[in-house]
Tab-separated table of C-alpha atoms (C1' of nucleotides) in Angstrom:
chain	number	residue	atom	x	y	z
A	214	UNK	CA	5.811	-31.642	-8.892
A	215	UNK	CA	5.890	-29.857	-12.457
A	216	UNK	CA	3.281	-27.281	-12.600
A	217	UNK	CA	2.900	-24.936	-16.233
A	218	UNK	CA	2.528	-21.449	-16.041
A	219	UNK	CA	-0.999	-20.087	-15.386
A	220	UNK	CA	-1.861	-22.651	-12.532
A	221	UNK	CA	-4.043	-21.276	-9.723
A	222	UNK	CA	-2.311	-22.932	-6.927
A	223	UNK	CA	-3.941	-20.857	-4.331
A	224	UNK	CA	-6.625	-18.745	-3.810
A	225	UNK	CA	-8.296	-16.600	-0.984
A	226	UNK	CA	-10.086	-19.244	1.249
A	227	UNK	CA	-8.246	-21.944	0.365
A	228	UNK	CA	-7.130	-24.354	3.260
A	229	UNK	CA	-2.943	-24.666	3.009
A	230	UNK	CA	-2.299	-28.143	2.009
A	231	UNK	CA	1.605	-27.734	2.996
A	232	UNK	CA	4.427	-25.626	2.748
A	233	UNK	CA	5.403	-24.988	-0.646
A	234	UNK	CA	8.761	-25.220	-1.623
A	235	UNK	CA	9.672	-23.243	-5.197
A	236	UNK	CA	12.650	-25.304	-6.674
A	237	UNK	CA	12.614	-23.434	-10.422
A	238	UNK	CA	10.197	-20.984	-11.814
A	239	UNK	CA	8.249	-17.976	-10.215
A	240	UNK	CA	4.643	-17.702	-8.221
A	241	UNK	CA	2.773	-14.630	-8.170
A	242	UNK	CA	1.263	-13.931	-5.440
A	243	UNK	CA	-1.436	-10.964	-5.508
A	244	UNK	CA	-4.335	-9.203	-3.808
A	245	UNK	CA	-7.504	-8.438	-5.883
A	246	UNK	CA	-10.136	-6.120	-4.979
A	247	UNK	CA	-13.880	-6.103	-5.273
A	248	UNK	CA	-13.842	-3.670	-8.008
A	249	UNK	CA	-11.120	-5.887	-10.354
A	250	UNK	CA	-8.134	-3.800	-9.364
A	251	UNK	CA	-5.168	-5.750	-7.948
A	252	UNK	CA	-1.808	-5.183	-6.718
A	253	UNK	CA	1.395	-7.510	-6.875
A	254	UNK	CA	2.327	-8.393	-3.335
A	255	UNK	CA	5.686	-10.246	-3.861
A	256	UNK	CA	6.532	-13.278	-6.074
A	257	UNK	CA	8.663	-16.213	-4.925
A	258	UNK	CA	11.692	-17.629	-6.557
A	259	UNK	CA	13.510	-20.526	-5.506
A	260	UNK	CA	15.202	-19.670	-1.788
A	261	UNK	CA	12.234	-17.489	-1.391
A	262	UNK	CA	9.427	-17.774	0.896
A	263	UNK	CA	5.859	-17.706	0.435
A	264	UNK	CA	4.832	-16.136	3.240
A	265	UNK	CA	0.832	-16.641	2.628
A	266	UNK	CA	1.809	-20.496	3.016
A	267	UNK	CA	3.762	-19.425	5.904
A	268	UNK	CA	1.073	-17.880	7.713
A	269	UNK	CA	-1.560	-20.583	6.834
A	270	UNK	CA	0.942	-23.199	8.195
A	271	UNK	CA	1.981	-21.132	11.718
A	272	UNK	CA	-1.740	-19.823	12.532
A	273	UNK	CA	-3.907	-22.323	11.081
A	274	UNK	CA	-5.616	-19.770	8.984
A	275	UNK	CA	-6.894	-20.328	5.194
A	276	UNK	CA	-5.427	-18.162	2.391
A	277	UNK	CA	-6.296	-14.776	2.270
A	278	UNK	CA	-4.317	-13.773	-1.303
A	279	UNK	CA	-3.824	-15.701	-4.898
A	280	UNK	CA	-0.883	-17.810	-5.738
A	281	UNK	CA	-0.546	-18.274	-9.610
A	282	UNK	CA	2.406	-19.949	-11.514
A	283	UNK	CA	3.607	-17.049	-13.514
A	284	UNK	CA	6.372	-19.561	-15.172
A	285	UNK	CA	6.318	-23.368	-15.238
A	286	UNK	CA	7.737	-24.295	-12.095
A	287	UNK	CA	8.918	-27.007	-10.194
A	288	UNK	CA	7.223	-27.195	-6.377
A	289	UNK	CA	7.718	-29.309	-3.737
A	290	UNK	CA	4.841	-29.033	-0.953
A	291	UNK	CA	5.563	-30.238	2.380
A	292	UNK	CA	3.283	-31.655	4.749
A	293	UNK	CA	2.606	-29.496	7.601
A	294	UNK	CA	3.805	-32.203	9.916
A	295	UNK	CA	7.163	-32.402	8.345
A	296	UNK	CA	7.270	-28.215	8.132
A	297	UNK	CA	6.880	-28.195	12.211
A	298	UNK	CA	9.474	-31.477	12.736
A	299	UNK	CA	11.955	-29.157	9.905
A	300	UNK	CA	11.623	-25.813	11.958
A	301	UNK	CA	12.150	-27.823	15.341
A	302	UNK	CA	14.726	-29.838	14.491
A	303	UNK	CA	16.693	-28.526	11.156
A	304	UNK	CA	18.913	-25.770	11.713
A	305	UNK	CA	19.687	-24.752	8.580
A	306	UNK	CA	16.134	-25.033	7.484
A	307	UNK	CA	15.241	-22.521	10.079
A	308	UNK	CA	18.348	-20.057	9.409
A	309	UNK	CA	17.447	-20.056	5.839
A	310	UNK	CA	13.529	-19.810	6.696
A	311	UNK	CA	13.908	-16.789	9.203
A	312	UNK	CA	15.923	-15.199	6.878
A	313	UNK	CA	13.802	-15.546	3.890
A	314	UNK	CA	10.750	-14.425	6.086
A	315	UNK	CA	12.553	-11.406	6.990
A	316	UNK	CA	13.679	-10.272	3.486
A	317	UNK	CA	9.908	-10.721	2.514
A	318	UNK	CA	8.794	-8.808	5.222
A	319	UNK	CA	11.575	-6.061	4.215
A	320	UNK	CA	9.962	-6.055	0.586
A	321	UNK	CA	6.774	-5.330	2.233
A	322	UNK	CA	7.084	-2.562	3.842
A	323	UNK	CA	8.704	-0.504	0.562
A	324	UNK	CA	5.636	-1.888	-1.081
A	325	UNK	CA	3.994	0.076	1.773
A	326	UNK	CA	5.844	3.126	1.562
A	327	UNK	CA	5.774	2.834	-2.679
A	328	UNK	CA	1.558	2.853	-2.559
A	329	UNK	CA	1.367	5.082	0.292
A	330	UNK	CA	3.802	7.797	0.144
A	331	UNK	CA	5.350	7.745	-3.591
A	332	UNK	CA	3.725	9.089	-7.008
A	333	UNK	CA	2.451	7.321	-10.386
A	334	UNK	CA	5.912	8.265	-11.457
A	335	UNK	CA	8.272	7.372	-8.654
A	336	UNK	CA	6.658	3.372	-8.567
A	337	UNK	CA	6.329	2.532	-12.148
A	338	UNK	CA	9.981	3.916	-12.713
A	339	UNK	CA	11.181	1.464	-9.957
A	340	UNK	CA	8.748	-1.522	-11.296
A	341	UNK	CA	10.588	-1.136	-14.421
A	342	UNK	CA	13.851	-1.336	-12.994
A	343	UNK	CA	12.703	-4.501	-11.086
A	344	UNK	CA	11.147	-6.195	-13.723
A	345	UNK	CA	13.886	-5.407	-16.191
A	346	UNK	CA	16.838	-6.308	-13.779
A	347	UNK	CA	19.877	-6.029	-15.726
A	348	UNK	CA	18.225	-6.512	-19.459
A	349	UNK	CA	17.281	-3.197	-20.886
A	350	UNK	CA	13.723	-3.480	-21.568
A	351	UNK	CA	11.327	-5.476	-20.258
A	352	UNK	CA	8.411	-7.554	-21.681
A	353	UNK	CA	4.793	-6.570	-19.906
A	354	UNK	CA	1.364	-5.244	-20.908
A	355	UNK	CA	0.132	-2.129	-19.532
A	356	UNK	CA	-2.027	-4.096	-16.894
A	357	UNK	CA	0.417	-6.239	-15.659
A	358	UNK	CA	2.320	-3.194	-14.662
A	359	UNK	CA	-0.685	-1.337	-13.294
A	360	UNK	CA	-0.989	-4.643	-10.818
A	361	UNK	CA	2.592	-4.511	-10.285
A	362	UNK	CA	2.231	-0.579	-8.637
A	363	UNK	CA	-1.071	-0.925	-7.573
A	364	UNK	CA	-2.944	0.984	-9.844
A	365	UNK	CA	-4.912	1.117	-13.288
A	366	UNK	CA	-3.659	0.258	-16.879
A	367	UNK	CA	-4.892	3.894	-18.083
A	368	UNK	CA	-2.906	5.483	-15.467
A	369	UNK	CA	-0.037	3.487	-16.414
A	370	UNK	CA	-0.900	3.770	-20.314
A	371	UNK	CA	-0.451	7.944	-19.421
A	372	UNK	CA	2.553	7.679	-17.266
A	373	UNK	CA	4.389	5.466	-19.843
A	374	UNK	CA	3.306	7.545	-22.545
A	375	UNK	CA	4.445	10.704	-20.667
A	376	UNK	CA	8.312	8.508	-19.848
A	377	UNK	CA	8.131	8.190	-23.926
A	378	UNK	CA	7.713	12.216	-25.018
A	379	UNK	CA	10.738	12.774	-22.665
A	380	UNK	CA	12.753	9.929	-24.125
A	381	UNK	CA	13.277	7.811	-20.787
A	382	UNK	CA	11.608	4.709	-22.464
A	383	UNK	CA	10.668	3.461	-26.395
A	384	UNK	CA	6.948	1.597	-25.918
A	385	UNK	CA	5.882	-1.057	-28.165
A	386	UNK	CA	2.855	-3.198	-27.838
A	387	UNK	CA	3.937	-5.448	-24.574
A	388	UNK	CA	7.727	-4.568	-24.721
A	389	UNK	CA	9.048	-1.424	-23.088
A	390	UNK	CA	13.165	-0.322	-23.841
A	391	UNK	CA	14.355	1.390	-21.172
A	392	UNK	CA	16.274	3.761	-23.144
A	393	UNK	CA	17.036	6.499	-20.429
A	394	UNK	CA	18.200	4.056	-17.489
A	395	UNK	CA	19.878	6.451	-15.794
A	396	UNK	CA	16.705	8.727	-15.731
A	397	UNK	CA	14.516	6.017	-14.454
A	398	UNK	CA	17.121	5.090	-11.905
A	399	UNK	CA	17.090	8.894	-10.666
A	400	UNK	CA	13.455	9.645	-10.524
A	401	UNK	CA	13.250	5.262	-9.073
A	402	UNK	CA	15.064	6.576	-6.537
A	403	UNK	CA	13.721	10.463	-5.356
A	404	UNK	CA	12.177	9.305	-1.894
A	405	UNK	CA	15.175	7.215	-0.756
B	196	UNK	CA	13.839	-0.844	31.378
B	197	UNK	CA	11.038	2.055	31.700
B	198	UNK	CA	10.352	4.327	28.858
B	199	UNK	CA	9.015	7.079	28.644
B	200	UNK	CA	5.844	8.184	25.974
B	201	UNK	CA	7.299	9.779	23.102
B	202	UNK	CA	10.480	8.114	23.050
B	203	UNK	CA	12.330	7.682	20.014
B	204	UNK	CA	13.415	4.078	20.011
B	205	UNK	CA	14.897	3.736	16.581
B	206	UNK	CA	15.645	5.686	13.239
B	207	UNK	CA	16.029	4.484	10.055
B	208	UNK	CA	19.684	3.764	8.959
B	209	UNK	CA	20.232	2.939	13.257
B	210	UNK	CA	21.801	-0.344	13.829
B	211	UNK	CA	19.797	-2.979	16.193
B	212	UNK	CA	21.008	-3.483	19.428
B	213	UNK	CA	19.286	-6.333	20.314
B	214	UNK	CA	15.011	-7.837	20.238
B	215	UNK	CA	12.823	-5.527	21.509
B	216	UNK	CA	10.081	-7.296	23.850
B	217	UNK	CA	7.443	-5.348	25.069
B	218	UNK	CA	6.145	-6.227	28.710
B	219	UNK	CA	3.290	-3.271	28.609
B	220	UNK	CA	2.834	-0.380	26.828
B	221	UNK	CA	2.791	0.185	23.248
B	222	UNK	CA	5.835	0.712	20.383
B	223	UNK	CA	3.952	2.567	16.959
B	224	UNK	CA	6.094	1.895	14.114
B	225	UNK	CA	5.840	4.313	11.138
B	226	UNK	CA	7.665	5.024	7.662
B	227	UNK	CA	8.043	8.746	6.774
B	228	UNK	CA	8.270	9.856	3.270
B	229	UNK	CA	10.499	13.087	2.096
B	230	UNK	CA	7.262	15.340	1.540
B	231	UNK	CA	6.308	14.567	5.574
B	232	UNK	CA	3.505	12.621	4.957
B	233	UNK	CA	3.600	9.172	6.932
B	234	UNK	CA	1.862	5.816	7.294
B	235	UNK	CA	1.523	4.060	10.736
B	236	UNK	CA	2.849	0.121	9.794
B	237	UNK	CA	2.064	-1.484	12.769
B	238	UNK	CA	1.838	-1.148	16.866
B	239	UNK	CA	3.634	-3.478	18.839
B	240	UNK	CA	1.691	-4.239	22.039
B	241	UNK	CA	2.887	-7.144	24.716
B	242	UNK	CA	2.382	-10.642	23.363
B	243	UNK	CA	3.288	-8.794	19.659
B	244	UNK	CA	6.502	-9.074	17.735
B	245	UNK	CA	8.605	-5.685	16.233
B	246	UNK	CA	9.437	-6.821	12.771
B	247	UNK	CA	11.739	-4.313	12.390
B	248	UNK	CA	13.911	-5.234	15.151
B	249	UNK	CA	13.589	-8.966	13.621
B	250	UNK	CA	14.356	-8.273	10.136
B	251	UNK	CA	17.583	-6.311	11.200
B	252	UNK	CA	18.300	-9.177	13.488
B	253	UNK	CA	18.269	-12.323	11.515
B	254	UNK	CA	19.258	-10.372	7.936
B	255	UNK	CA	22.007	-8.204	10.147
B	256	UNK	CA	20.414	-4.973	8.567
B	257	UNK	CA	20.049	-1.538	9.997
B	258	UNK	CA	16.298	0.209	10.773
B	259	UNK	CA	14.493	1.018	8.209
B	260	UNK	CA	11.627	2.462	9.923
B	261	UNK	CA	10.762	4.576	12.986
B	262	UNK	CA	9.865	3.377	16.016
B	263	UNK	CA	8.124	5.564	19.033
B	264	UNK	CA	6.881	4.546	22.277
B	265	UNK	CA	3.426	5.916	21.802
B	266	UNK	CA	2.344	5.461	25.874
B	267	UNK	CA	4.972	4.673	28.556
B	268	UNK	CA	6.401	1.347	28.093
B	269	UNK	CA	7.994	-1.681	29.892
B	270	UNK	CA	10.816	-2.731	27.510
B	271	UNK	CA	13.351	-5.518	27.433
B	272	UNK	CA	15.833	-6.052	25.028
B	273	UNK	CA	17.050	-9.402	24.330
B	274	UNK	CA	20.930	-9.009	22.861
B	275	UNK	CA	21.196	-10.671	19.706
B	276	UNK	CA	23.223	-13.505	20.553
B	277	UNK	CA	20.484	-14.364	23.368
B	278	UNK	CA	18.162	-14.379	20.494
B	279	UNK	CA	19.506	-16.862	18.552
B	280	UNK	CA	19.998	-18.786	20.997
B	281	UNK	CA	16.487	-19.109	22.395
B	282	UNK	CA	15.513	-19.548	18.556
B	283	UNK	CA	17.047	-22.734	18.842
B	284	UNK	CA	16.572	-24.005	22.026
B	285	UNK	CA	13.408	-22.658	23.459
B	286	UNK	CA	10.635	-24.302	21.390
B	287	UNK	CA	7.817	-22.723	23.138
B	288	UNK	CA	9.387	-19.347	22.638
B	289	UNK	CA	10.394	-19.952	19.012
B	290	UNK	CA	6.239	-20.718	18.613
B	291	UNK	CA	5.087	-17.396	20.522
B	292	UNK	CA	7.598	-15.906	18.011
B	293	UNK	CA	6.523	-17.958	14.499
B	294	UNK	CA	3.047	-16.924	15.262
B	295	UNK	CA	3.449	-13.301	15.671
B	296	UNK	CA	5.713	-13.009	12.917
B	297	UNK	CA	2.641	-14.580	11.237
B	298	UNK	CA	-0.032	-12.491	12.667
B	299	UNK	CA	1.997	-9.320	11.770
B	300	UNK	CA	2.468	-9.978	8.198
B	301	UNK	CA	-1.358	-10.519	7.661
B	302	UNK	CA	-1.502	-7.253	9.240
B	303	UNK	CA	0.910	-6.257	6.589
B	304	UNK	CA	-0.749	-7.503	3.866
B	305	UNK	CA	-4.425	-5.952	4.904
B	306	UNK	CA	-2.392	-2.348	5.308
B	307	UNK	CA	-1.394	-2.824	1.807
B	308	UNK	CA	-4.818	-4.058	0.377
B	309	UNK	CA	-6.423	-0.856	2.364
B	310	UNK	CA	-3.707	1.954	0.991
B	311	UNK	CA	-4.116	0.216	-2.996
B	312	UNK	CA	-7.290	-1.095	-2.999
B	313	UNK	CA	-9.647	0.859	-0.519
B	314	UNK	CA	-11.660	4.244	-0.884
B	315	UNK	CA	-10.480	6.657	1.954
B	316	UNK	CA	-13.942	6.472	3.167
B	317	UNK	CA	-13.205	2.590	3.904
B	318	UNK	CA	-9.522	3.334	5.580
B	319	UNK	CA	-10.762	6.193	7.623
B	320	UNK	CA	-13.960	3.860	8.872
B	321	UNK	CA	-11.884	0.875	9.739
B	322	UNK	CA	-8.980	3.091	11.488
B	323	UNK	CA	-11.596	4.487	13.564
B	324	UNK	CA	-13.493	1.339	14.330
B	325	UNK	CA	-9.892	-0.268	15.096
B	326	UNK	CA	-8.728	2.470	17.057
B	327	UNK	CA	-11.995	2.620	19.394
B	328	UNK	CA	-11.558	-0.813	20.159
B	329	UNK	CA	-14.878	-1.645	22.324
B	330	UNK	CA	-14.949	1.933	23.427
B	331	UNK	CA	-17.738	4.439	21.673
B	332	UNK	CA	-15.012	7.163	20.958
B	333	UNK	CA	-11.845	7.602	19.793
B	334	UNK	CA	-9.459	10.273	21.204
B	335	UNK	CA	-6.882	11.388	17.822
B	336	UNK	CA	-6.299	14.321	15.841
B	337	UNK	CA	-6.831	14.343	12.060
B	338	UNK	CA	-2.969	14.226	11.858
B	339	UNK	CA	-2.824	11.239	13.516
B	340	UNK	CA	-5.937	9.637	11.707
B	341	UNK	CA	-3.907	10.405	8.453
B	342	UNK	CA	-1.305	9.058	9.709
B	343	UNK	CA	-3.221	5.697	10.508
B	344	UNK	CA	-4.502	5.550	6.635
B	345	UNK	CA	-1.350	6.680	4.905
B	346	UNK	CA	-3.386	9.869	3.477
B	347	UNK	CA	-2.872	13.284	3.807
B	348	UNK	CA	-4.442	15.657	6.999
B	349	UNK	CA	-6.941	17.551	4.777
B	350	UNK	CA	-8.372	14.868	3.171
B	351	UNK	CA	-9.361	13.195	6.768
B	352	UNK	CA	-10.868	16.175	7.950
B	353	UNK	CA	-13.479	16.234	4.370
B	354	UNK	CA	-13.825	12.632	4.860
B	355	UNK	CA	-15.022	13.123	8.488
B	356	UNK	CA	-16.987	16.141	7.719
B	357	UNK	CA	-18.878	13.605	5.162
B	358	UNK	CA	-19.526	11.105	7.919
B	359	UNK	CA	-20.420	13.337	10.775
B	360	UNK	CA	-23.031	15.566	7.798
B	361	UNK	CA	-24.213	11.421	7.127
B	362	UNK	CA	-24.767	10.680	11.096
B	363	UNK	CA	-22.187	8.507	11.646
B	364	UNK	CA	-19.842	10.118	13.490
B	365	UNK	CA	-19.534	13.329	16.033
B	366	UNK	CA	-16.580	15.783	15.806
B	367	UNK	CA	-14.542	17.331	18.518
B	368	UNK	CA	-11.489	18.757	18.525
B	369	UNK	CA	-9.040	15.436	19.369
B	370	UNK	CA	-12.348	13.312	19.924
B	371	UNK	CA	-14.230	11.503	17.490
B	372	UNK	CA	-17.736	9.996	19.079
B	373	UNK	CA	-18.893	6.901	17.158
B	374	UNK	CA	-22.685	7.527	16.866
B	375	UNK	CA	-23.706	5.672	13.830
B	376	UNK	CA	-21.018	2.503	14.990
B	377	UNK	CA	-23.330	-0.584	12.718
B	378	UNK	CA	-23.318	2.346	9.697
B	379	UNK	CA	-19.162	2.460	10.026
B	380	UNK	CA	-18.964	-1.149	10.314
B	381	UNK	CA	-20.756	-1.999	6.957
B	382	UNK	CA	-18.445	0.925	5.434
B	383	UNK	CA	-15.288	-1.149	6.901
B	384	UNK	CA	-16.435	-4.120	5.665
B	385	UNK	CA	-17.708	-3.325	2.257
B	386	UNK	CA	-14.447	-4.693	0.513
B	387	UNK	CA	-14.671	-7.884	2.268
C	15	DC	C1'	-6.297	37.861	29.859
C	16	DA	C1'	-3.264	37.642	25.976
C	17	DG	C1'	-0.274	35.388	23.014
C	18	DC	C1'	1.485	31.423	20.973
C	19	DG	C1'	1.094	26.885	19.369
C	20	DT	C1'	-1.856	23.295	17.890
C	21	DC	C1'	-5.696	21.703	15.529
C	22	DT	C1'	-9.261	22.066	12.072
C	23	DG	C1'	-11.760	23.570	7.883
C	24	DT	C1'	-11.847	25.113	3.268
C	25	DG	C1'	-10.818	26.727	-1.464
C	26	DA	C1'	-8.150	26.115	-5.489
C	27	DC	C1'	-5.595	23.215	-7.963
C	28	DA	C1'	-2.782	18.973	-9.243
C	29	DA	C1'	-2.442	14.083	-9.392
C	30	DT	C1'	-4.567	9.823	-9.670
C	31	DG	C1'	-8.319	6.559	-10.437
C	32	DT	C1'	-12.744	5.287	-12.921
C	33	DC	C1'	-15.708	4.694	-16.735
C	34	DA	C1'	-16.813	4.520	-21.361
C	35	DC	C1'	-15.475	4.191	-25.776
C	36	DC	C1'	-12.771	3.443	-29.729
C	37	DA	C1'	-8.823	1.933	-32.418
C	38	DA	C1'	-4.944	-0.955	-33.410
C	39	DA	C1'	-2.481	-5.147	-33.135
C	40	DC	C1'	-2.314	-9.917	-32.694
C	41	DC	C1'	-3.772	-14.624	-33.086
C	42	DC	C1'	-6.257	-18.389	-34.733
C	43	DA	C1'	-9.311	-20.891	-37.600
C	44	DG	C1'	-11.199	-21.684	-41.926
D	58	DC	C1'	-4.243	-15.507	-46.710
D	59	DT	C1'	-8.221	-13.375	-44.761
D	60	DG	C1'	-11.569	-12.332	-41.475
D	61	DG	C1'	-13.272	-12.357	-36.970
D	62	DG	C1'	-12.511	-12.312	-32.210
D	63	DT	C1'	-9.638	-11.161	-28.508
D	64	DT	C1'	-6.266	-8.525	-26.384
D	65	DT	C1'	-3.969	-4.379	-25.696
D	66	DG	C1'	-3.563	0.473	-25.666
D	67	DG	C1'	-5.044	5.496	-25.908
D	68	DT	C1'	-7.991	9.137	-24.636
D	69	DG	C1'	-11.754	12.127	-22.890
D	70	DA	C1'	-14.687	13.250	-19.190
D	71	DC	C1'	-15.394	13.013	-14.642
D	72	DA	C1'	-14.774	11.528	-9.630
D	73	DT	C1'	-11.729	10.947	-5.864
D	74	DT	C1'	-7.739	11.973	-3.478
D	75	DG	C1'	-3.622	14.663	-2.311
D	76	DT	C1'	-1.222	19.295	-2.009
D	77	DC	C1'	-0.759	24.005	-0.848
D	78	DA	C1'	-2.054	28.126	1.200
D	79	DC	C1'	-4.640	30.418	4.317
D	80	DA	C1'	-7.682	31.546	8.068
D	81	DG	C1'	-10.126	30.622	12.299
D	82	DA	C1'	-10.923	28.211	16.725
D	83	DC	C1'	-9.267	26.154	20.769
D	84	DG	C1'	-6.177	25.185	24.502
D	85	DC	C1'	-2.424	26.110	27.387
D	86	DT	C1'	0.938	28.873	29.666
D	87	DG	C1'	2.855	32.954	31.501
DNA sequence: CAGCGTCTGTGACAATGTCACCAAACCCAG
DNA sequence: CTGGGTTTGGTGACATTGTCACAGACGCTG
């Protein structure tokens, strides 16, 4: 099923109506609290899992984060009948599943370590890495990257504007050039 | 195979020799940052699944956390091959194993919400609630109890200073007597 | 009983998060 | 094309949290 960007497909309470299978495009899947402040816990791309819907499916629980469509995507759910008869039966299926549970799991724990144990600094250089990949600037609003780390947009306004004065990035409105790579990839990578 | 409290099961960078079940006792699993400070990510009691030693297994990857045998322990560890294969034959076990994989990535998930989203007053309530269990007390040192919330040693002995000045708690060296338990749980709960 | 190690408390300061406010840029409708 | 509304970003003041250094209390062992 086609589903444009912006679509709430899940949200914290919701019963799981199957498991959902990403075929093209991205969910975002995030945790909000009380106050407004939310964090990024891990988007899924096609191979990925979700690991909310895996949970909902495996212990009968509701959803406890949000799932929005940050791209159009294309989505398969599958019944939670067939998921069970897939994982018993389907080999592959379950290789590929335990797998992609496992990476997630992997991407958890250094989101973990990132909010626990590294600075301001230290996360957004490595969210900008991420988000970049191999272009050299990437295309986000000081928000957005405060969710990504986990903290607020005026934090992340100073930190960027601090990366600026000593020439590691060049901010415009929404668009960010990572102009000293090799800087961010140094400071990205201090804890490791 | 017996072991010991205290023992050092795995390092990061170690390479997994097999799935680690736990029969009794208790495995804490933590992540260490360069400056010292550390964040407990989960305990692995009987019934409960090590993610680490999962991860490694099924994405052939080395440790990437540390894992202690906080009390003495009954261990067994399942070679990997032995694994796989009661993955796919042993339905029932396969279950047991889906749904604490499950169970341990909510926990994941509310460590993460807690550490990004949470005052320390909220953390330190709910790590003491959760660490008493049904008992009135709980026996830790503020090293420890910063260890439990990701935050720093200091900042756990204000933060019970605060709650012991408000009523709700009485301080001990190593022993922490919850006196004001209902006043604790509202503070746990407030984000819910 | 003394000494050493562990644990705890606190002050000063740095880093981070919150709140309020304001300005600039962008977009859309008329 | 212009104006108004919305979105985005910057900043100051302040609160909370984390770091560092230091000192004192407690417990254990010889």
């Amino acid at each position: 099923m086609q589903v444009p960007q912006g679509t709430v497909l899940f949200r914290p309470e919701d019963a799981c109506q199957g498991f959902v299978v990403v075929h093209s495009g991205t969910i975002k899947v995030t945790l909000t609290a009380e106050n407004g402040r939310e964090i990024v816990l891990y988007r899924v791309r096609p191979g990925e899992v979700c690991l909310q819907t895996f949970g909902c499916l495996v212990n009968h629980t509701t959803y406890s984060a949000e799932g929005v469509a940050e791209t159009d995507c294309a989505l398969e759910v599958v019944p939670a009948a067939e998921f069970e008869r897939l994982v018993a039966s389907d080999s592959a299926f379950r290789s590929r599943l335990f797998g992609a549970v496992a990476a997630r799991f992997a991407d958890l724990e250094r989101l973990v370590e990132d909010v626990a144990l590294s600075s301001v600094a230290e996360r957004l250089a490595r969210a900008l890495l991420r988000l970049a990949g191999t272009s050299a600037a990437v295309d986000a609003t000081h928000e957005a990257l405060a969710s990504e780390i986990g903290s607020a947009r005026e934090v992340v306004s100073r930190q960027l504007g601090a990366f600026a004065r000593d020439g590691l990035i060049e901010v415009t409105r929404g668009h960010i050039a990572l102009t000293g790579r090799a800087r961010l990839e140094a400071l990205a990578h201090q804890a490791d």
